[in-house]
mmCIF file of C-alpha atoms in Angstrom:
data_model
loop_
_atom_site.group_PDB
_atom_site.id
_atom_site.type_symbol
_atom_site.label_atom_id
_atom_site.label_comp_id
_atom_site.label_asym_id
_atom_site.label_seq_id
_atom_site.Cartn_x
_atom_site.Cartn_y
_atom_site.Cartn_z
ATOM 1 C CA MET T 19 -29.235 -28.454 -42.639
ATOM 2 C CA LYS T 20 -28.466 -25.474 -44.697
ATOM 3 C CA ILE T 21 -24.771 -23.879 -45.074
ATOM 4 C CA LEU T 22 -23.632 -21.089 -46.569
ATOM 5 C CA LEU T 23 -20.611 -20.862 -48.094
ATOM 6 C CA ILE T 24 -18.451 -17.705 -49.081
ATOM 7 C CA GLU T 25 -15.396 -18.416 -51.012
ATOM 8 C CA ASP T 26 -14.346 -16.650 -54.039
ATOM 9 C CA ASN T 27 -11.851 -19.225 -55.198
ATOM 10 C CA ARG T 28 -14.564 -21.415 -57.927
ATOM 11 C CA ALA T 29 -11.974 -24.432 -57.968
ATOM 12 C CA ILE T 30 -12.165 -24.533 -54.250
ATOM 13 C CA SER T 31 -16.206 -23.661 -53.891
ATOM 14 C CA LYS T 32 -16.682 -26.389 -56.403
ATOM 15 C CA GLY T 33 -14.661 -29.253 -54.170
ATOM 16 C CA LEU T 34 -16.530 -27.930 -51.197
ATOM 17 C CA VAL T 35 -19.825 -27.649 -52.202
ATOM 18 C CA TYR T 36 -19.558 -31.254 -53.598
ATOM 19 C CA THR T 37 -18.251 -32.281 -50.359
ATOM 20 C CA LEU T 38 -20.763 -30.713 -48.236
ATOM 21 C CA GLU T 39 -23.723 -32.056 -50.334
ATOM 22 C CA GLN T 40 -22.456 -35.531 -50.068
ATOM 23 C CA ASN T 41 -22.788 -35.578 -46.619
ATOM 24 C CA GLY T 42 -26.433 -34.396 -46.442
ATOM 25 C CA PHE T 43 -25.935 -30.481 -46.439
ATOM 26 C CA GLU T 44 -28.144 -27.795 -48.591
ATOM 27 C CA VAL T 45 -25.454 -25.467 -49.903
ATOM 28 C CA ALA T 46 -25.594 -21.954 -50.858
ATOM 29 C CA LEU T 47 -22.996 -20.282 -52.441
ATOM 30 C CA CYS T 48 -21.568 -16.402 -52.506
ATOM 31 C CA GLU T 49 -18.231 -15.305 -53.894
ATOM 32 C CA ASN T 50 -18.319 -11.861 -52.598
ATOM 33 C CA ALA T 51 -19.224 -9.826 -49.336
ATOM 34 C CA GLU T 52 -21.645 -8.306 -51.203
ATOM 35 C CA SER T 53 -24.032 -10.856 -52.535
ATOM 36 C CA THR T 54 -23.501 -12.506 -48.783
ATOM 37 C CA LEU T 55 -25.046 -9.392 -47.007
ATOM 38 C CA ASN T 56 -28.258 -9.881 -49.300
ATOM 39 C CA SER T 57 -28.118 -13.562 -48.494
ATOM 40 C CA LEU T 58 -28.054 -13.082 -44.524
ATOM 41 C CA GLY T 59 -32.099 -13.014 -44.324
ATOM 42 C CA GLY T 60 -32.051 -16.686 -45.475
ATOM 43 C CA ASP T 61 -32.167 -19.813 -43.086
ATOM 44 C CA PHE T 62 -28.760 -20.907 -42.182
ATOM 45 C CA ASP T 63 -27.470 -23.119 -39.913
ATOM 46 C CA LEU T 64 -23.579 -22.446 -40.429
ATOM 47 C CA PHE T 65 -21.623 -20.157 -42.327
ATOM 48 C CA ILE T 66 -17.966 -21.361 -43.722
ATOM 49 C CA VAL T 67 -16.454 -17.753 -44.465
ATOM 50 C CA ASP T 68 -13.038 -17.115 -46.411
ATOM 51 C CA VAL T 69 -11.453 -14.113 -45.218
ATOM 52 C CA SER T 70 -9.910 -12.715 -48.390
ATOM 53 C CA LEU T 71 -12.594 -11.279 -50.789
ATOM 54 C CA PRO T 72 -12.500 -9.199 -53.675
ATOM 55 C CA ASP T 73 -14.747 -6.455 -51.836
ATOM 56 C CA GLY T 74 -14.201 -6.748 -48.694
ATOM 57 C CA ASN T 75 -12.739 -9.327 -45.640
ATOM 58 C CA GLY T 76 -14.293 -12.277 -44.031
ATOM 59 C CA PHE T 77 -13.524 -10.508 -40.472
ATOM 60 C CA GLU T 78 -15.934 -7.465 -41.673
ATOM 61 C CA LEU T 79 -18.328 -10.112 -42.885
ATOM 62 C CA CYS T 80 -18.460 -11.766 -39.616
ATOM 63 C CA ASP T 81 -19.185 -8.780 -37.766
ATOM 64 C CA GLU T 82 -22.467 -8.538 -39.778
ATOM 65 C CA ILE T 83 -23.414 -12.118 -39.304
ATOM 66 C CA LYS T 84 -23.105 -11.875 -36.093
ATOM 67 C CA ARG T 85 -25.086 -8.547 -35.669
ATOM 68 C CA VAL T 86 -28.271 -10.574 -37.278
ATOM 69 C CA CYS T 87 -27.663 -13.929 -35.877
ATOM 70 C CA GLU T 88 -25.800 -16.384 -33.577
ATOM 71 C CA THR T 89 -25.165 -18.836 -36.377
ATOM 72 C CA PRO T 90 -22.104 -20.435 -35.808
ATOM 73 C CA VAL T 91 -19.136 -19.116 -38.288
ATOM 74 C CA ILE T 92 -15.942 -21.269 -39.308
ATOM 75 C CA PHE T 93 -13.279 -19.308 -41.360
ATOM 76 C CA LEU T 94 -11.437 -21.159 -43.563
ATOM 77 C CA THR T 95 -8.723 -19.296 -45.426
ATOM 78 C CA ALA T 96 -4.720 -19.468 -45.949
ATOM 79 C CA LEU T 97 -4.366 -16.348 -43.756
ATOM 80 C CA ASP T 98 -3.664 -18.834 -40.450
ATOM 81 C CA ASP T 99 -0.627 -16.768 -39.104
ATOM 82 C CA GLU T 100 -1.325 -16.307 -35.167
ATOM 83 C CA ASP T 101 -2.540 -12.398 -35.525
ATOM 84 C CA SER T 102 -5.267 -13.323 -38.064
ATOM 85 C CA VAL T 103 -6.583 -16.554 -36.051
ATOM 86 C CA VAL T 104 -6.531 -14.252 -33.091
ATOM 87 C CA ARG T 105 -8.698 -11.461 -35.117
ATOM 88 C CA GLY T 106 -11.160 -14.013 -36.477
ATOM 89 C CA LEU T 107 -11.981 -15.750 -33.060
ATOM 90 C CA GLU T 108 -12.376 -11.990 -31.525
ATOM 91 C CA THR T 109 -14.842 -10.877 -34.252
ATOM 92 C CA GLY T 110 -17.013 -13.968 -33.047
ATOM 93 C CA GLY T 111 -16.097 -16.527 -35.247
ATOM 94 C CA ASN T 112 -16.464 -20.202 -33.681
ATOM 95 C CA ASP T 113 -13.476 -21.866 -35.557
ATOM 96 C CA TYR T 114 -10.435 -21.156 -37.898
ATOM 97 C CA LEU T 115 -9.295 -23.520 -40.478
ATOM 98 C CA GLY T 116 -6.296 -22.872 -42.574
ATOM 99 C CA LYS T 117 -5.674 -24.024 -46.195
ATOM 100 C CA PRO T 118 -4.789 -26.301 -47.332
ATOM 101 C CA PHE T 119 -7.092 -28.192 -45.386
ATOM 102 C CA ARG T 120 -8.446 -31.541 -44.862
ATOM 103 C CA LYS T 121 -11.835 -32.596 -45.766
ATOM 104 C CA ARG T 122 -12.253 -34.716 -43.201
ATOM 105 C CA GLU T 123 -11.538 -32.743 -40.665
ATOM 106 C CA LEU T 124 -13.447 -29.503 -41.868
ATOM 107 C CA MET T 125 -16.330 -32.138 -41.993
ATOM 108 C CA ALA T 126 -15.709 -32.973 -38.339
ATOM 109 C CA ARG T 127 -15.470 -29.488 -37.439
ATOM 110 C CA VAL T 128 -18.965 -28.684 -38.794
ATOM 111 C CA GLY T 129 -20.677 -31.513 -37.305
ATOM 112 C CA ALA T 130 -19.194 -30.435 -33.905
ATOM 113 C CA HIS T 131 -20.341 -26.773 -34.105
ATOM 114 C CA LEU T 132 -23.953 -27.628 -35.497
ATOM 115 C CA ASN T 133 -24.493 -30.001 -32.489
ATOM 116 C CA ARG T 134 -23.245 -27.691 -30.001
ATOM 117 C CA TYR T 135 -25.365 -24.600 -31.352
ATOM 118 C CA HIS T 136 -28.346 -26.570 -31.435
ATOM 119 C CA LYS T 137 -28.086 -28.286 -28.400
ATOM 120 C CA SER T 138 -27.373 -24.770 -26.551
ATOM 121 C CA SER T 139 -29.815 -22.803 -28.556
ATOM 122 C CA GLU T 140 -33.854 -22.111 -28.820
ATOM 123 C CA ILE T 141 -33.864 -19.708 -31.200
ATOM 124 C CA TYR T 142 -36.228 -19.739 -34.253
ATOM 125 C CA ARG T 143 -35.772 -18.196 -37.560
ATOM 126 C CA ALA T 144 -37.852 -17.470 -40.508
ATOM 127 C CA GLY T 145 -37.107 -14.590 -43.278
ATOM 128 C CA ASP T 146 -35.701 -11.326 -41.681
ATOM 129 C CA LEU T 147 -36.944 -12.647 -38.117
ATOM 130 C CA SER T 148 -35.490 -14.138 -35.387
ATOM 131 C CA TYR T 149 -36.766 -15.296 -31.802
ATOM 132 C CA ASP T 150 -34.798 -15.938 -28.744
ATOM 133 C CA LYS T 151 -37.204 -17.828 -26.774
ATOM 134 C CA PRO T 152 -35.268 -18.155 -23.829
ATOM 135 C CA ALA T 153 -34.919 -14.383 -23.496
ATOM 136 C CA GLY T 154 -38.179 -13.813 -24.845
ATOM 137 C CA ARG T 155 -36.834 -11.322 -27.384
ATOM 138 C CA VAL T 156 -37.373 -11.038 -31.101
ATOM 139 C CA TYR T 157 -35.346 -9.536 -33.743
ATOM 140 C CA LYS T 158 -35.951 -8.151 -37.497
ATOM 141 C CA CYS T 159 -32.983 -7.487 -39.452
ATOM 142 C CA GLY T 160 -30.796 -7.514 -35.882
ATOM 143 C CA GLU T 161 -33.387 -4.962 -34.622
ATOM 144 C CA GLU T 162 -35.031 -5.945 -31.574
ATOM 145 C CA LEU T 163 -39.044 -5.566 -32.392
ATOM 146 C CA GLU T 164 -41.159 -4.459 -29.169
ATOM 147 C CA LEU T 165 -44.072 -7.012 -28.921
ATOM 148 C CA ARG T 166 -46.729 -7.357 -26.131
ATOM 149 C CA LYS T 167 -46.741 -10.327 -23.809
ATOM 150 C CA ASN T 168 -49.575 -11.720 -26.300
ATOM 151 C CA GLU T 169 -48.181 -11.096 -29.129
ATOM 152 C CA LEU T 170 -44.904 -12.758 -28.262
ATOM 153 C CA LYS T 171 -46.762 -15.549 -27.144
ATOM 154 C CA LEU T 172 -48.517 -15.923 -30.321
ATOM 155 C CA LEU T 173 -45.759 -15.727 -32.605
ATOM 156 C CA GLY T 174 -43.559 -17.960 -30.414
ATOM 157 C CA PHE T 175 -46.506 -20.772 -31.128
ATOM 158 C CA PHE T 176 -46.265 -20.123 -34.746
ATOM 159 C CA MET T 177 -42.542 -19.948 -35.276
ATOM 160 C CA GLU T 178 -42.424 -23.459 -33.041
ATOM 161 C CA ASN T 179 -44.912 -25.072 -35.730
ATOM 162 C CA PRO T 180 -44.098 -23.541 -39.282
ATOM 163 C CA GLY T 181 -46.450 -24.411 -41.882
ATOM 164 C CA ILE T 182 -48.974 -26.180 -39.794
ATOM 165 C CA LEU T 183 -52.645 -24.896 -39.886
ATOM 166 C CA ILE T 184 -53.521 -24.277 -36.419
ATOM 167 C CA PRO T 185 -57.525 -23.723 -35.755
ATOM 168 C CA ARG T 186 -59.085 -20.282 -34.072
ATOM 169 C CA GLU T 187 -59.791 -22.672 -30.881
ATOM 170 C CA ARG T 188 -56.386 -23.732 -30.587
ATOM 171 C CA LEU T 189 -54.735 -19.911 -30.405
ATOM 172 C CA LEU T 190 -57.917 -19.267 -28.063
ATOM 173 C CA GLU T 191 -56.650 -21.796 -25.566
ATOM 174 C CA LEU T 192 -53.118 -20.478 -25.803
ATOM 175 C CA MET T 193 -54.229 -16.935 -25.574
ATOM 176 C CA TRP T 194 -56.273 -17.736 -22.309
ATOM 177 C CA ASP T 195 -53.435 -19.532 -20.544
ATOM 178 C CA ILE T 196 -51.605 -16.045 -20.441
ATOM 179 C CA ASP T 197 -53.402 -14.602 -17.257
ATOM 180 C CA GLY T 198 -56.026 -17.199 -17.136
ATOM 181 C CA GLU T 199 -58.453 -14.754 -18.394
ATOM 182 C CA PHE T 200 -61.253 -15.056 -21.316
ATOM 183 C CA VAL T 201 -60.043 -13.939 -24.658
ATOM 184 C CA ASP T 202 -62.783 -14.076 -27.192
ATOM 185 C CA ASP T 203 -62.969 -14.630 -31.115
ATOM 186 C CA ASN T 204 -62.590 -10.778 -31.865
ATOM 187 C CA THR T 205 -59.580 -10.246 -29.368
ATOM 188 C CA LEU T 206 -57.623 -12.993 -31.169
ATOM 189 C CA SER T 207 -58.428 -11.447 -34.653
ATOM 190 C CA VAL T 208 -57.245 -7.922 -33.449
ATOM 191 C CA GLU T 209 -53.983 -9.399 -31.794
ATOM 192 C CA VAL T 210 -52.966 -11.160 -34.984
ATOM 193 C CA SER T 211 -53.420 -8.485 -37.084
ATOM 194 C CA ARG T 212 -51.327 -5.973 -34.616
ATOM 195 C CA LEU T 213 -48.608 -8.854 -34.735
ATOM 196 C CA ARG T 214 -48.872 -9.028 -38.349
ATOM 197 C CA LYS T 215 -48.858 -5.432 -38.745
ATOM 198 C CA LYS T 216 -45.203 -5.038 -36.479
ATOM 199 C CA LEU T 217 -43.680 -7.894 -38.203
ATOM 200 C CA GLY T 218 -43.713 -6.672 -41.722
ATOM 201 C CA ARG T 219 -43.620 -8.585 -44.802
ATOM 202 C CA TRP T 220 -40.760 -11.002 -46.251
ATOM 203 C CA ASN T 221 -40.529 -11.100 -50.002
ATOM 204 C CA ASP T 222 -43.612 -9.527 -50.557
ATOM 205 C CA ARG T 223 -45.516 -12.028 -48.493
ATOM 206 C CA GLU T 224 -47.038 -12.187 -45.103
ATOM 207 C CA TYR T 225 -45.450 -14.268 -42.491
ATOM 208 C CA ILE T 226 -49.170 -14.932 -41.418
ATOM 209 C CA ASP T 227 -51.655 -16.434 -43.438
ATOM 210 C CA THR T 228 -55.442 -16.208 -42.774
ATOM 211 C CA VAL T 229 -57.290 -19.509 -43.853
ATOM 212 C CA ARG T 230 -60.622 -18.282 -43.943
ATOM 213 C CA GLY T 231 -63.208 -20.003 -41.359
ATOM 214 C CA ILE T 232 -60.364 -22.455 -39.704
ATOM 215 C CA GLY T 233 -57.362 -20.486 -38.653
ATOM 216 C CA TYR T 234 -53.776 -19.446 -39.711
ATOM 217 C CA ARG T 235 -50.826 -20.924 -40.746
ATOM 218 C CA TRP T 236 -47.001 -19.509 -40.264
ATOM 219 C CA ASN T 237 -46.155 -19.616 -44.104
ATOM 220 C CA GLU T 238 -42.098 -18.988 -43.610
ATOM 221 C CA ARG T 239 -40.032 -22.378 -42.777
ATOM 222 C CA GLY T 240 -38.885 -21.666 -39.349
ATOM 223 C CA ASP T 241 -35.582 -23.877 -37.192
ATOM 224 C CA ARG T 242 -34.589 -24.604 -34.054
#
């Protein structure tokens, strides 16, 4: 699992990165609000956010994070007065831990929020896209995409099977199941083309790769 740590104190961040990596997490580090906002399209399972940043504050940053995704946010800060704690929770933060902190307590809270989030969530992410399966909604950079029923069905299947080569025959079966009507090979090509156009590109790459003569592959890793 991947954690984004937002912390400008290098002595603290160095120790935190080491602790998290020793516990099996992949960690990305940002030292200010600007670099964090540029990293929000990444595929993170949890954010650890310092409140006091050189170019902003963690409360405003949490607002931006929650606008894009529902990924858990843990505030880690020296500002542990009641007003700050309340503000942090009201902006959408999932937890608030004051400095100095105990590493074992932090790891326990990280584990608890990750377990809770992944048990209750069927939200798939890739690049700047997120797919809320229960709600049947797709978002790109926080803005909802208008997808038709068959486009949504295709996208959901792709995002649930990242990196897997899916034969055209399997997708034709999937499309046929939507309303029981026959879907031919040409219709499938048109639907994939329309979906690809609506999704756009991520880091100059198409989300859906065509494997000529066989099928398609979702080329961006997605997590549930």
